[in-house]
Short mmCIF file of C-alpha atoms and ligand atoms in Angstrom, two decimals:
data_model
loop_
_atom_site.label_atom_id
_atom_site.label_comp_id
_atom_site.label_asym_id
_atom_site.label_seq_id
_atom_site.Cartn_x
_atom_site.Cartn_y
_atom_site.Cartn_z
CA MET A 1 10.08 24.56 28.99
CA THR A 2 12.38 20.89 28.31
CA ASP A 3 11.97 19.71 24.55
CA TYR A 4 12.10 15.88 24.07
CA LEU A 5 13.26 13.68 21.71
CA VAL A 6 11.83 11.08 20.44
CA THR A 7 13.04 7.79 19.69
CA ILE A 8 10.79 5.10 18.24
CA GLY A 9 11.54 1.87 16.88
CA LEU A 10 9.13 -0.93 15.17
CA GLU A 11 8.61 -4.59 15.29
CA VAL A 12 6.34 -5.77 12.42
CA HIS A 13 4.75 -9.09 12.14
CA ALA A 14 3.79 -9.95 8.72
CA GLN A 15 2.37 -13.37 7.54
CA ILE A 16 4.44 -15.07 5.09
CA LEU A 17 2.54 -16.05 2.16
CA THR A 18 2.74 -19.79 1.67
CA SER A 19 0.30 -22.54 1.39
CA SER A 20 1.39 -24.43 4.38
CA LYS A 21 2.33 -23.67 7.93
CA MET A 22 5.84 -23.07 8.95
CA PHE A 23 6.75 -26.80 10.82
CA CYS A 24 3.95 -29.15 9.30
CA GLY A 25 1.83 -30.02 6.13
CA CYS A 26 -0.95 -28.00 7.63
CA SER A 27 -2.72 -25.21 5.34
CA ALA A 28 -2.25 -21.81 5.92
CA ASP A 29 -5.08 -20.60 4.20
CA TYR A 30 -7.22 -20.55 7.38
CA ALA A 31 -8.96 -17.42 7.80
CA ASP A 32 -12.51 -18.64 6.96
CA ALA A 33 -12.21 -22.35 7.86
CA ALA A 34 -14.37 -23.37 11.34
CA PRO A 35 -12.11 -23.26 14.31
CA ASN A 36 -9.79 -26.18 14.84
CA THR A 37 -9.87 -27.42 11.41
CA HIS A 38 -6.28 -26.48 10.43
CA VAL A 39 -4.18 -28.63 13.08
CA CYS A 40 -1.88 -31.52 13.41
CA PRO A 41 0.15 -32.92 16.13
CA THR A 42 3.24 -30.47 14.99
CA CYS A 43 1.12 -27.26 15.33
CA LEU A 44 -0.63 -28.41 18.36
CA GLY A 45 2.46 -28.87 20.04
CA LEU A 46 1.94 -32.73 21.03
CA PRO A 47 4.90 -34.82 22.17
CA GLY A 48 7.04 -36.47 19.83
CA ALA A 49 5.74 -34.67 17.02
CA LEU A 50 8.79 -33.47 14.71
CA PRO A 51 8.70 -30.15 12.77
CA VAL A 52 9.95 -29.63 9.28
CA ILE A 53 10.88 -26.11 8.08
CA ASN A 54 8.90 -24.85 5.08
CA ARG A 55 11.10 -24.30 2.27
CA ARG A 56 9.27 -21.47 0.54
CA ALA A 57 9.09 -19.55 4.18
CA ILE A 58 12.69 -19.41 4.07
CA GLU A 59 12.80 -18.33 0.66
CA HIS A 60 10.30 -15.69 1.04
CA ALA A 61 12.18 -14.74 4.17
CA ILE A 62 15.53 -14.43 2.14
CA SER A 63 13.46 -12.36 -0.81
CA THR A 64 12.44 -9.46 1.47
CA GLY A 65 16.34 -9.44 3.26
CA LEU A 66 17.45 -8.77 -0.47
CA ALA A 67 14.60 -6.35 -1.17
CA LEU A 68 15.73 -4.80 2.36
CA GLY A 69 19.23 -4.38 1.62
CA SER A 70 19.75 -7.19 4.33
CA ARG A 71 22.80 -9.77 4.68
CA ILE A 72 21.18 -13.46 4.32
CA GLN A 73 23.24 -15.07 6.97
CA HIS A 74 24.21 -18.68 5.67
CA ASP A 75 24.14 -20.41 8.95
CA THR A 76 20.86 -19.71 10.90
CA ILE A 77 19.25 -21.39 14.33
CA ILE A 78 15.71 -21.74 15.13
CA SER A 79 15.30 -21.01 18.77
CA ARG A 80 12.54 -21.97 21.32
CA LYS A 81 11.03 -18.60 23.03
CA ASN A 82 9.41 -20.08 25.89
CA TYR A 83 6.23 -18.21 27.48
CA PHE A 84 3.39 -19.80 28.90
CA TYR A 85 -0.22 -18.31 27.19
CA ALA A 86 -3.10 -20.21 26.42
CA ASP A 87 -2.99 -19.84 22.62
CA LEU A 88 0.52 -21.56 22.48
CA PRO A 89 -0.15 -25.24 22.76
CA SER A 90 3.44 -26.15 23.13
CA GLY A 91 4.68 -23.38 25.95
CA TYR A 92 7.14 -22.03 23.46
CA GLN A 93 7.32 -20.03 20.25
CA ARG A 94 9.47 -21.42 17.19
CA SER A 95 11.22 -17.56 16.45
CA GLN A 96 15.45 -16.70 16.16
CA TYR A 97 17.59 -14.86 18.71
CA ASP A 98 20.98 -15.70 17.64
CA ASP A 99 21.92 -15.82 14.08
CA PRO A 100 18.38 -14.33 12.65
CA LEU A 101 18.39 -15.15 8.76
CA CYS A 102 18.99 -11.88 7.89
CA VAL A 103 20.68 -9.00 9.37
CA GLY A 104 20.62 -5.20 8.57
CA GLY A 105 19.30 -3.61 5.70
CA TRP A 106 17.10 -0.19 5.47
CA VAL A 107 13.65 0.61 4.70
CA GLU A 108 14.18 4.64 2.19
CA LEU A 109 11.91 7.09 3.19
CA ASP A 110 11.42 10.11 0.59
CA ASP A 111 11.83 13.60 3.20
CA ALA A 112 11.33 16.84 1.77
CA SER A 113 15.19 16.85 2.43
CA GLY A 114 16.05 13.68 -0.24
CA PRO A 115 15.86 10.10 0.83
CA ARG A 116 16.20 8.93 3.90
CA ARG A 117 16.97 5.42 5.34
CA ILE A 118 15.82 3.83 8.72
CA GLY A 119 18.03 1.09 9.78
CA LEU A 120 16.77 -2.51 10.23
CA THR A 121 18.75 -4.55 13.04
CA ARG A 122 16.92 -7.79 11.66
CA VAL A 123 14.41 -9.89 9.79
CA HIS A 124 13.48 -13.28 11.76
CA ILE A 125 11.18 -15.85 10.84
CA GLU A 126 8.94 -17.36 13.55
CA GLU A 127 5.43 -18.83 13.85
CA ASP A 128 2.30 -17.51 14.84
CA THR A 129 0.12 -18.16 17.39
CA GLY A 130 -3.18 -19.74 18.11
CA LYS A 131 -6.53 -17.14 18.70
CA LEU A 132 -8.24 -16.70 21.95
CA ILE A 133 -11.92 -15.89 21.08
CA HIS A 134 -13.90 -14.69 24.11
CA GLY A 135 -17.66 -16.08 23.66
CA ASP A 136 -20.55 -14.40 25.02
CA ASP A 137 -21.42 -16.96 27.51
CA GLY A 138 -18.03 -15.62 29.35
CA ALA A 139 -15.93 -18.62 28.50
CA SER A 140 -12.88 -18.37 26.41
CA TYR A 141 -11.74 -20.87 23.54
CA VAL A 142 -8.75 -21.31 21.30
CA ASP A 143 -8.86 -21.75 17.93
CA PHE A 144 -5.23 -23.42 16.40
CA ASN A 145 -5.88 -22.68 13.08
CA ARG A 146 -3.11 -19.63 12.87
CA ALA A 147 -0.86 -21.58 15.25
CA GLY A 148 2.11 -22.27 12.69
CA VAL A 149 1.43 -20.30 10.21
CA PRO A 150 4.99 -18.85 9.06
CA LEU A 151 5.57 -14.92 10.22
CA MET A 152 8.74 -12.90 9.35
CA GLU A 153 9.47 -10.21 12.36
CA ILE A 154 11.19 -6.99 10.77
CA VAL A 155 12.95 -5.13 13.33
CA SER A 156 13.94 -1.40 12.62
CA GLU A 157 16.81 0.35 14.98
CA PRO A 158 15.08 2.86 16.76
CA GLN A 159 15.72 5.65 14.42
CA ILE A 160 12.48 6.95 13.62
CA ALA A 161 11.81 10.32 14.88
CA SER A 162 8.02 10.94 14.71
CA PRO A 163 4.49 9.15 14.77
CA ASP A 164 4.18 10.75 10.92
CA GLU A 165 7.51 9.20 9.77
CA ALA A 166 6.74 5.97 11.96
CA ARG A 167 3.11 5.37 9.55
CA ARG A 168 5.28 6.45 6.17
CA TYR A 169 8.17 3.66 7.03
CA PHE A 170 5.09 1.24 7.60
CA GLN A 171 3.33 2.12 4.91
CA LYS A 172 6.51 1.98 2.87
CA LEU A 173 7.73 -1.94 4.43
CA ARG A 174 4.10 -3.15 3.54
CA GLN A 175 4.35 -2.05 -0.21
CA ILE A 176 7.36 -3.89 -0.60
CA LEU A 177 6.24 -6.94 1.22
CA VAL A 178 3.09 -7.05 -1.00
CA TRP A 179 4.98 -6.20 -4.12
CA ILE A 180 7.49 -8.95 -3.90
CA GLY A 181 4.65 -11.33 -3.09
CA VAL A 182 5.86 -12.72 0.14
CA SER A 183 2.99 -11.51 2.20
CA THR A 184 -0.65 -10.16 1.63
CA GLY A 185 -0.16 -7.15 3.45
CA ASP A 186 -4.31 -7.53 4.64
CA MET A 187 -4.44 -5.71 8.21
CA GLU A 188 -7.92 -6.05 8.54
CA ARG A 189 -7.36 -9.89 8.72
CA GLY A 190 -3.99 -9.64 10.56
CA ALA A 191 -1.45 -11.05 8.22
CA LEU A 192 0.48 -7.39 9.26
CA ARG A 193 0.83 -6.22 12.39
CA CYS A 194 2.92 -3.86 14.45
CA ASP A 195 4.21 -2.69 17.85
CA ALA A 196 6.00 0.12 18.25
CA ASN A 197 8.78 0.78 20.99
CA ILE A 198 8.81 4.72 22.56
CA SER A 199 11.17 6.90 24.55
CA LEU A 200 11.32 10.60 25.44
CA ARG A 201 14.56 11.83 26.38
CA PRO A 202 15.48 15.63 27.05
CA ALA A 203 17.26 17.47 24.39
CA GLY A 204 21.05 17.26 25.07
CA GLN A 205 20.64 13.80 26.34
CA ARG A 206 22.75 11.11 25.24
CA GLU A 207 21.00 8.01 27.08
CA PHE A 208 17.52 7.17 25.94
CA GLY A 209 14.86 7.49 27.95
CA ALA A 210 12.52 4.48 29.46
CA LYS A 211 11.07 2.42 26.17
CA VAL A 212 7.59 1.71 25.96
CA GLU A 213 6.06 -0.94 24.01
CA ILE A 214 3.03 -0.36 22.50
CA LYS A 215 0.37 -3.07 21.03
CA ASN A 216 -2.53 -3.66 19.11
CA MET A 217 -2.65 -1.05 16.27
CA ASN A 218 -4.40 -2.39 13.76
CA SER A 219 -3.88 0.45 10.93
CA PHE A 220 -1.62 2.82 9.50
CA ARG A 221 -3.77 5.57 11.12
CA ALA A 222 -3.88 3.57 14.39
CA LEU A 223 -0.36 3.78 14.72
CA GLU A 224 0.19 7.57 13.94
CA ARG A 225 -2.43 8.20 17.00
CA ALA A 226 -1.04 5.30 19.48
CA LEU A 227 2.40 6.91 19.51
CA GLN A 228 1.29 10.67 19.34
CA TYR A 229 -0.71 10.03 22.47
CA GLU A 230 2.52 8.44 23.87
CA ILE A 231 4.05 11.37 23.25
CA GLU A 232 1.95 13.49 24.92
CA ARG A 233 1.46 11.68 27.67
CA GLN A 234 5.16 10.69 28.32
CA THR A 235 5.65 14.40 28.24
CA ALA A 236 3.59 15.51 30.75
CA VAL A 237 4.93 12.59 33.18
CA LEU A 238 8.38 13.92 32.56
CA ARG A 239 7.06 18.04 32.87
CA ALA A 240 5.46 16.60 35.99
CA GLY A 241 9.28 15.28 37.19
CA MET A 242 8.45 11.91 37.63
CA ARG A 243 9.71 8.88 36.27
CA VAL A 244 8.18 6.80 32.86
CA ARG A 245 7.78 3.23 33.82
CA GLN A 246 8.90 0.89 31.25
CA GLU A 247 6.12 -1.55 30.65
CA THR A 248 3.89 -2.56 27.70
CA ARG A 249 0.65 -0.67 26.62
CA GLY A 250 -2.23 -1.62 24.49
CA TRP A 251 -3.46 0.76 22.06
CA ASP A 252 -7.54 1.52 22.76
CA GLU A 253 -8.73 2.76 19.30
CA ALA A 254 -12.16 3.62 20.55
CA ARG A 255 -10.99 5.62 23.56
CA GLY A 256 -7.84 6.84 21.60
CA VAL A 257 -5.83 6.16 24.47
CA THR A 258 -2.72 3.31 25.36
CA ASP A 259 -3.33 1.29 28.87
CA ALA A 260 -0.63 -0.51 30.65
CA GLN A 261 -0.36 -4.12 30.48
CA ARG A 262 2.25 -5.54 32.15
CA THR A 263 5.66 -4.58 32.75
CA LYS A 264 8.14 -5.60 29.91
CA GLU A 265 9.91 -8.57 30.63
CA GLY A 266 13.49 -8.78 29.78
CA SER A 267 14.65 -11.21 26.60
CA ALA A 268 16.23 -13.53 29.68
CA ASP A 269 12.71 -14.18 30.55
CA TYR A 270 12.15 -16.20 27.74
CA ARG A 271 14.86 -18.51 28.09
CA TYR A 272 15.69 -18.40 24.64
CA PHE A 273 17.91 -22.00 23.63
CA PRO A 274 18.20 -23.70 20.09
CA ASP A 275 15.20 -25.84 19.42
CA PRO A 276 16.66 -29.60 19.52
CA ASP A 277 13.59 -31.00 17.33
CA ILE A 278 15.50 -28.52 14.37
CA PRO A 279 19.17 -28.88 13.13
CA PRO A 280 21.09 -25.43 12.34
CA LEU A 281 19.73 -24.12 8.62
CA ARG A 282 22.32 -23.78 6.52
CA VAL A 283 21.53 -21.58 3.48
CA ASP A 284 24.17 -21.99 0.28
CA ASP A 285 24.68 -19.44 -2.29
CA THR A 286 22.38 -21.05 -4.70
CA VAL A 287 19.49 -20.42 -2.94
CA ILE A 288 20.07 -16.73 -2.44
CA ALA A 289 20.94 -16.19 -5.81
CA GLU A 290 17.82 -18.00 -7.17
CA CYS A 291 15.67 -15.79 -4.58
CA SER A 292 17.84 -12.62 -6.22
CA ALA A 293 17.02 -13.70 -9.77
CA ARG A 294 13.13 -13.94 -8.76
CA LEU A 295 13.17 -10.43 -7.33
CA PRO A 296 11.16 -8.34 -9.16
CA GLU A 297 12.13 -4.89 -9.81
CA LEU A 298 11.15 -2.69 -6.81
CA PRO A 299 8.93 0.02 -6.22
CA ASP A 300 11.47 2.42 -5.78
CA ALA A 301 13.53 1.69 -8.84
CA ARG A 302 10.20 1.44 -10.85
CA ARG A 303 8.81 4.84 -9.39
CA ALA A 304 12.27 6.58 -10.56
CA ARG A 305 12.23 4.98 -14.45
CA PHE A 306 8.35 6.57 -14.82
CA ALA A 307 9.37 9.70 -13.39
CA ALA A 308 11.78 10.14 -16.17
CA ILE A 309 9.24 9.36 -19.00
CA ALA A 310 8.93 12.56 -20.86
CA GLY A 311 5.58 14.75 -19.25
CA VAL A 312 5.19 12.25 -16.08
CA SER A 313 5.49 14.42 -13.03
CA ALA A 314 7.16 13.07 -9.79
CA MET A 315 3.64 12.87 -8.10
CA ASP A 316 2.36 10.82 -11.27
CA ALA A 317 5.06 8.27 -10.82
CA GLU A 318 4.66 7.87 -7.58
CA THR A 319 0.57 7.08 -8.00
CA LEU A 320 1.51 4.76 -11.11
CA ALA A 321 3.88 2.71 -9.00
CA ALA A 322 1.64 2.29 -6.02
CA ASP A 323 1.37 -1.28 -6.57
CA ARG A 324 2.70 -3.70 -8.66
CA GLY A 325 -0.67 -4.13 -10.63
CA ARG A 326 -1.06 -0.40 -10.91
CA ALA A 327 2.71 -0.21 -12.60
CA ASP A 328 2.13 -3.22 -14.96
CA TYR A 329 -1.33 -1.65 -16.07
CA PHE A 330 0.66 1.53 -17.05
CA GLU A 331 3.52 0.09 -18.63
CA ALA A 332 1.08 -2.41 -21.28
CA THR A 333 -0.99 1.18 -21.82
CA ALA A 334 2.38 3.08 -22.36
CA ALA A 335 3.47 0.45 -24.60
CA ALA A 336 -0.22 0.49 -26.61
CA CYS A 337 -0.28 4.02 -26.85
CA GLU A 338 3.50 4.23 -28.52
CA ALA A 339 2.43 1.31 -30.80
CA SER A 340 -0.84 3.61 -31.95
CA GLY A 341 1.63 6.80 -32.44
CA ALA A 342 0.55 8.14 -29.10
CA THR A 343 3.19 8.45 -26.32
CA PRO A 344 3.24 7.00 -22.73
CA ARG A 345 2.23 10.30 -21.64
CA ASP A 346 -1.18 9.97 -22.70
CA ALA A 347 -1.23 6.52 -20.92
CA ALA A 348 -0.15 8.58 -17.42
CA VAL A 349 -2.67 11.24 -17.85
CA TRP A 350 -5.83 8.81 -18.39
CA ILE A 351 -4.96 6.50 -15.98
CA THR A 352 -3.92 9.10 -13.02
CA GLY A 353 -7.24 11.20 -14.04
CA GLU A 354 -10.39 9.17 -15.21
CA LEU A 355 -9.63 5.75 -14.31
CA LEU A 356 -8.60 6.31 -10.89
CA ARG A 357 -11.32 8.70 -10.41
CA LEU A 358 -13.46 6.21 -11.45
CA LEU A 359 -12.10 3.23 -9.57
CA ASN A 360 -12.40 5.14 -6.44
CA ASP A 361 -16.13 6.55 -7.31
CA THR A 362 -17.02 2.54 -7.70
CA GLY A 363 -14.61 1.03 -5.16
CA GLU A 364 -13.50 -1.42 -7.51
CA ASP A 365 -10.03 -2.91 -8.01
CA LEU A 366 -7.69 -2.17 -10.88
CA ALA A 367 -7.88 -6.28 -11.58
CA SER A 368 -11.23 -6.81 -11.94
CA ALA A 369 -12.04 -3.42 -14.15
CA ALA A 370 -9.03 -4.15 -16.15
CA ARG A 371 -11.10 -7.42 -17.53
CA ARG A 372 -13.55 -4.70 -18.99
CA LEU A 373 -11.14 -1.88 -19.79
CA PRO A 374 -7.66 -3.47 -21.21
CA PRO A 375 -5.01 -1.27 -21.65
CA THR A 376 -5.73 -1.41 -25.41
CA ALA A 377 -9.04 0.19 -25.15
CA ILE A 378 -7.37 2.89 -23.34
CA ALA A 379 -4.98 3.51 -26.26
CA GLU A 380 -7.74 3.25 -29.05
CA LEU A 381 -9.56 6.00 -27.43
CA VAL A 382 -6.30 8.31 -26.93
CA GLN A 383 -6.07 7.22 -30.57
CA LEU A 384 -9.46 8.52 -31.74
CA LEU A 385 -9.25 11.71 -29.44
CA GLY A 386 -5.53 12.21 -31.04
CA SER A 387 -6.46 11.56 -34.43
CA GLY A 388 -9.46 13.90 -34.18
CA ALA A 389 -12.25 11.36 -34.26
CA ILE A 390 -13.92 12.93 -31.05
CA THR A 391 -13.44 16.10 -28.99
CA ARG A 392 -12.01 15.51 -25.40
CA THR A 393 -15.37 16.05 -23.87
CA THR A 394 -16.17 13.18 -25.83
CA ALA A 395 -13.27 11.37 -25.06
CA LYS A 396 -14.36 11.34 -21.24
CA GLU A 397 -17.74 10.30 -21.96
CA VAL A 398 -16.34 7.24 -23.98
CA PHE A 399 -14.20 6.48 -21.05
CA GLU A 400 -16.78 6.10 -18.73
CA LEU A 401 -18.56 4.38 -20.86
CA ALA A 402 -15.87 1.61 -22.19
CA PHE A 403 -15.07 1.42 -18.62
CA ARG A 404 -18.95 0.56 -17.35
CA SER A 405 -19.58 -1.85 -20.36
CA GLY A 406 -16.55 -3.15 -21.35
CA ALA A 407 -17.67 -2.18 -25.17
CA ALA A 408 -14.49 -1.06 -27.29
CA PRO A 409 -14.35 3.26 -27.74
CA ARG A 410 -14.30 3.02 -30.99
CA VAL A 411 -17.54 0.75 -31.23
CA ILE A 412 -19.18 3.55 -28.59
CA VAL A 413 -18.52 6.26 -30.78
CA GLU A 414 -20.25 4.41 -34.14
CA GLU A 415 -22.80 3.08 -32.21
CA ARG A 416 -23.78 6.04 -30.30
CA GLY A 417 -22.75 8.42 -33.07
CA LEU A 418 -19.97 10.27 -31.07
CA ALA A 419 -17.82 11.14 -33.68
CA VAL A 420 -16.95 15.15 -34.28
CA ILE A 421 -19.25 16.97 -36.01
CA GLY A 422 -16.57 18.81 -38.09
CA ALA A 423 -17.21 21.68 -40.48
CA GLY A 424 -20.31 21.36 -42.88
CA ASP A 425 -23.49 21.26 -43.26
CA VAL A 426 -24.82 20.53 -39.69
CA LEU A 427 -22.71 22.94 -38.43
CA ALA A 428 -23.31 25.77 -40.31
CA ARG A 429 -27.13 24.62 -39.47
CA LEU A 430 -26.46 24.74 -35.98
CA ALA A 431 -24.74 28.24 -36.27
CA ARG A 432 -27.53 29.80 -38.17
CA GLU A 433 -29.56 28.70 -35.69
CA ALA A 434 -27.56 30.39 -32.99
CA LEU A 435 -27.59 34.01 -34.85
CA ALA A 436 -30.80 33.85 -35.59
CA GLY A 437 -32.29 32.84 -31.84
CA ASN A 438 -29.70 35.12 -30.04
CA PRO A 439 -30.58 38.75 -32.02
CA LYS A 440 -28.88 40.69 -28.78
CA ALA A 441 -25.67 38.84 -29.27
CA VAL A 442 -25.28 39.25 -32.81
CA ALA A 443 -25.91 43.16 -32.44
CA GLU A 444 -23.13 43.15 -29.19
CA TYR A 445 -20.44 41.37 -31.97
CA ARG A 446 -21.24 43.71 -34.97
CA GLY A 447 -21.32 46.89 -32.60
CA GLY A 448 -17.39 46.14 -31.55
CA LYS A 449 -17.80 43.75 -28.76
CA LEU A 450 -15.85 40.93 -29.94
CA THR A 451 -16.53 38.67 -26.88
CA ALA A 452 -20.22 38.53 -27.50
CA ILE A 453 -18.82 35.73 -30.19
CA LYS A 454 -17.80 33.39 -27.16
CA PHE A 455 -21.49 33.63 -26.12
CA LEU A 456 -22.40 32.21 -29.58
CA ILE A 457 -19.86 29.49 -29.54
CA GLY A 458 -21.23 28.11 -26.27
CA GLN A 459 -24.59 28.00 -27.66
CA VAL A 460 -23.70 25.94 -30.46
CA MET A 461 -21.10 23.53 -28.37
CA LYS A 462 -24.54 22.95 -26.43
CA ALA A 463 -26.44 22.22 -29.14
CA THR A 464 -23.63 19.87 -30.60
CA LYS A 465 -23.19 18.46 -26.81
CA GLY A 466 -19.63 18.73 -26.87
CA GLN A 467 -18.84 17.03 -29.86
CA ALA A 468 -17.41 19.55 -31.89
CA SER A 469 -14.03 21.28 -31.63
CA PRO A 470 -14.63 25.26 -30.28
CA GLN A 471 -12.18 26.38 -33.22
CA ALA A 472 -14.69 24.87 -35.78
CA VAL A 473 -17.51 26.65 -34.30
CA GLN A 474 -16.37 29.63 -34.55
CA ALA A 475 -14.92 29.14 -37.89
CA ALA A 476 -18.83 28.14 -38.78
CA LEU A 477 -20.45 31.26 -36.66
CA GLU A 478 -18.33 33.74 -38.40
CA ALA A 479 -18.85 32.25 -42.00
CA GLU A 480 -22.38 32.53 -41.27
CA LEU A 481 -22.00 36.10 -40.46
CA GLN A 482 -20.21 37.20 -43.52
CA ARG A 483 -22.56 35.56 -45.20
CA LEU A 484 -25.33 37.51 -43.90
CA ASP A 485 -23.05 40.83 -44.54
CA ALA A 486 -22.69 39.81 -48.47
ZN1 LIG B 1 -0.11 -28.69 11.75
MN1 LIG B 2 7.80 -12.03 17.38
#
């Protein structure tokens, strides 16, 4: 049977995080607002209303281009993309066609064989449309609060080879956008959306097969599932000797299928032309340099830096650099640990272990938990453990208590009497009790079965609730056994 090569390209739309809309002063924070309360003549497309470009939106798009390795174009043009739809009051979307703001660039993925770059065609700016609401009464309504909210469209080259790779590309892109602060990345609220182009061709054929565009995928999983479905559908069509139709299809999450929506219009159908209301935009080197200077260290660089820390594995580094808040928290904790004589590795162990487990259990985010458990608290705990003041078992208990209550580890240890029970009267008494209560194990031990001591250690450990070290317990037991022999 013929094998088919899969070619995928993604178009990601990201709302740019600004306080006002792309071409007017209306608030872009529309999510919880009553319908049609964030509107003005400009974003309603009323005749005579003139647009003014939002400087912050341009700066954010430039920062995005810089983070993705794109070339920033000095002269860029806002065009009108003409089409008729109820959510588009002016009959055109302000977008870019010729001369987009950013050209080229890449998103780097980690493959088993090493890093792999997916090329970008362009990053351009445009405005979002309004939103149709289909009422229970059978009527449809339109809310223009979203109309005119700034968007970036990030277009990949057709270089993605599988649904899994498409998902990883989209995840990586989201990580970067959120990391540099240009988008919330909130997919549930529609701030980040993805369309995919996919075509199949027989192995060995040079020309691409018919391109199908899939819309309406609202999660990473939906993207992967929709592409998988399309591969199976198109393979079946081709194997039956038929042709795949070039069309737009929508992903139906509930049914797990794509449905034909409309045959794809060529770009000429949109009759793009430069918006006569907006003069060509000139971006000078100073603006680009400012954006570049404001750009934080990017996730890959930070992850590599973490992986180079002694005792921090590549997997831990990835976990610690998953988002900027977590990376900052780790670095602050590592610094506090070092200041008290511990190592950055100690910080990594507690954050990737206990902290993430507790956050996962409680569903809380790190920013909120960090108000109760600041980096210095972890350093304090590490120090208590390192100095032998508490055992590892106790340390885990104290960590959770500190996480839940916000009390300092040192205070928890004092108030609850959790300090290590060292060699001394208490341990000697507990050892005597264990020997007296377990004559069979004692007899076995005396008979030469040395492993019987393990059982006795366990009994004493239980009595101390884990507050003694096994070594101290063994020493106390051996001392008591010798005393009995004497
Ligand atoms: Zn407006
Ligand atoms: Mn678009």
